[in-house]
Amino acid sequence: MPLARSLSVTSLTGLEDWEDEVDLENVVLFEVAWEVANKVGGIYTVIQTKAKITSDEWGENYFLIGPYMEQNVRTQVELIDPPNPAMRRTIESMNSKGCKVYFGRWLIEGGPYVVLLDITATAWSLDRWKTELWDSCTIGVPWYDREANDAVLFGFLTAWFLGEFTAQCEEKPFIIGHFHEWLSGVGLFLCRIRKLPVATIFTTHATLLGRYLCAGSVDFYNNLQTFNVDKEAGDRQIYHRYCMERAAIHCTHVFTTVSQITAVEAEHLLKRKPDLVTPNGLNVKKFSAMHEFQNLHAQSKARIQEFVRGHFYGHLDFNLDKTLFFFIAGRYEFSNKGADIFLEALARLNYLLRVNGSESTVVAFFIMPARTNNFNVETLKGQAVRKQLWDTANAVKEKFGKKLYESLLVGNLPDMNKMLDKEDFTMMKRAIFATQVIFHPEFLSSTSPLLPVDYEEFVRGCHLGVFPSYYEPWGYTPAECTVMGIPSISTNLSGFGCFMEEHIADPSAYGIYILDRRFRSLDDSCTQLTSFLYSFCQQSRRQRIIQRNRTERLSDLLDWKYLGRYYMYARRMALAKAFPDNFTYEPHEPTAAQGFRYPRPASVPPSPSISRHSSPHHSETEEDDERYDEDEEAEKDRQNIKPPATMGPVPDWRKQPKKPSSEASTSSNASTPTLPSSPSDLSSPGSSIIEERN
């Protein structure tokens, strides 16, 4: 099934024609998502990181709408009075009718305004609203689906709020409503049913049915055209959710997805081709020093090494200086996120390292939040012992240093037999035999007794991120690795992997390994993954440093300063479709001439791409290594991507609310080593249906 080319996979520099000025003074943008100030999954990262550039573009005319969650508001939101009369009257009107609507600033970069709707305060209206949903849309929601019930409450409150805001504005503004995912979709199609003057955008970050199908034993991508979508959704008891999602997509003015692979999926499962693909970005912060991120890697790696010393206490029979840290992270979806194929590849890698006499040791981390009762006692014991040994060693060192100083002070060489007394030996023996531990309910956090680091610090300390997902509409985990200069493995079924293949002539040379899970069998994909891992283990320390430098240079590709322009275009498209008398847009047909691709690094010797990786890995002599010039390569890469379009300072009219009279205005393929037979069965893409966790 060929992937049709979409606007987003052309060159980012091809967006220059989109920079025509549009007068936004009388336009108000509302962005609606269940994950506004409410972290559940990747959509939270999208909204949070994009807020800065959106605020720069829209100023005081930008508002986010999300659910009120008291525990989140306490730490993330500063509740304030609305800045303009129309917003204030809207909230007062809704609250007087039994709603609870809160207004504040989200305490993130950009400090956007947030409108938070308390769905619990209007739960008494659920039956009435579900009846209205059935009468107007023939969508029935079962009583037992709490998540769907929340979506109904949130949707009706959102539509109510947008309608009320329109009514309270004396000078009617042009309103854009940008809705993310099915949980906010009810509000979108209610706006259309009630004929509210709102230009609507709907962005799907992953289709409901696609996630469920991929979690089961289904050859998903090769059968997209043949699925009976109604039957499949009904069999999985998500038909009502599927109807909400599909209704929103067919009612919206502009439909977008986050990747080309998801665009194809949406076209077949949801029966509408996206108008635009809007890739996900990050806020990229460059270091002033050339290799400061390398120093951060070394510091974080030392923290992980301390954890490993404690974890393998009593069994540490390998050299930590020759140990590589791999990790996988994401939802606890064993097959969708590729945990199954990663485990199999690790088994094969272990065999290869042993039979080839490698001195390298690999420690693999699985960072997947799931229900747990507590920490493993032996793990806690090891960490406690390690810490107590460290504290004891420091205490003895201080006493030793004091005695050494006193001896030298009187002009005598120290008697080493007297430097440590019986009390010191007793202290050290007690530390060796100590078994006291402390329990704590968290793992990756700065307060954890096991590994006291945050996720970002942990990623920086690892050598390779491994994300062999079968279903990954975008893939924030490899993107985060890239901006931190950590090589990663993703797949050609992930939005991130497809995006990088589009814009990099030789991804593996830059530490971006793309695993083929689309056109290979599962066993062949596992073989390729093992090849990637084994090749990485063969790199020297210097070669890994070179590769990290190259990886970090790709971060500009993922900056919202570039990718945010797709959202700008989507909003202008929506305005033109909803208000054709006031706004226009010219569709752009992508051409091959617009595209750019990062070239292969100059220090990489030419070799057939179909036979081996062109990474720093195959340099065998110092002469080869000397071919690498970091500054020269970095300068060549900078010339391949233009500076981001500057949005300029926020106009004064967007910074302060206007007077009530005008308040509306305010508002690759690799060589394959010989592998043993599979230690475990990998006969299907997935093993069981895993309940969706948003």
Coordinates of C-alpha atoms in Angstrom, one line a residue, residues 56 67 290 295 334 387 423 447 483 499 585:
D56 CA 4.0 34.5 20.6
P67 CA -10.8 19.7 32.4
M290 CA 29.8 23.4 21.8
N295 CA 29.2 16.8 29.6
F334 CA 3.8 -4.8 25.1
K387 CA 24.4 4.2 49.8
E423 CA 36.4 1.3 65.5
T447 CA 13.3 11.6 45.0
V483 CA 17.3 16.9 20.8
F499 CA 9.9 12.0 9.0
Y585 CA -5.9 30.8 1.4

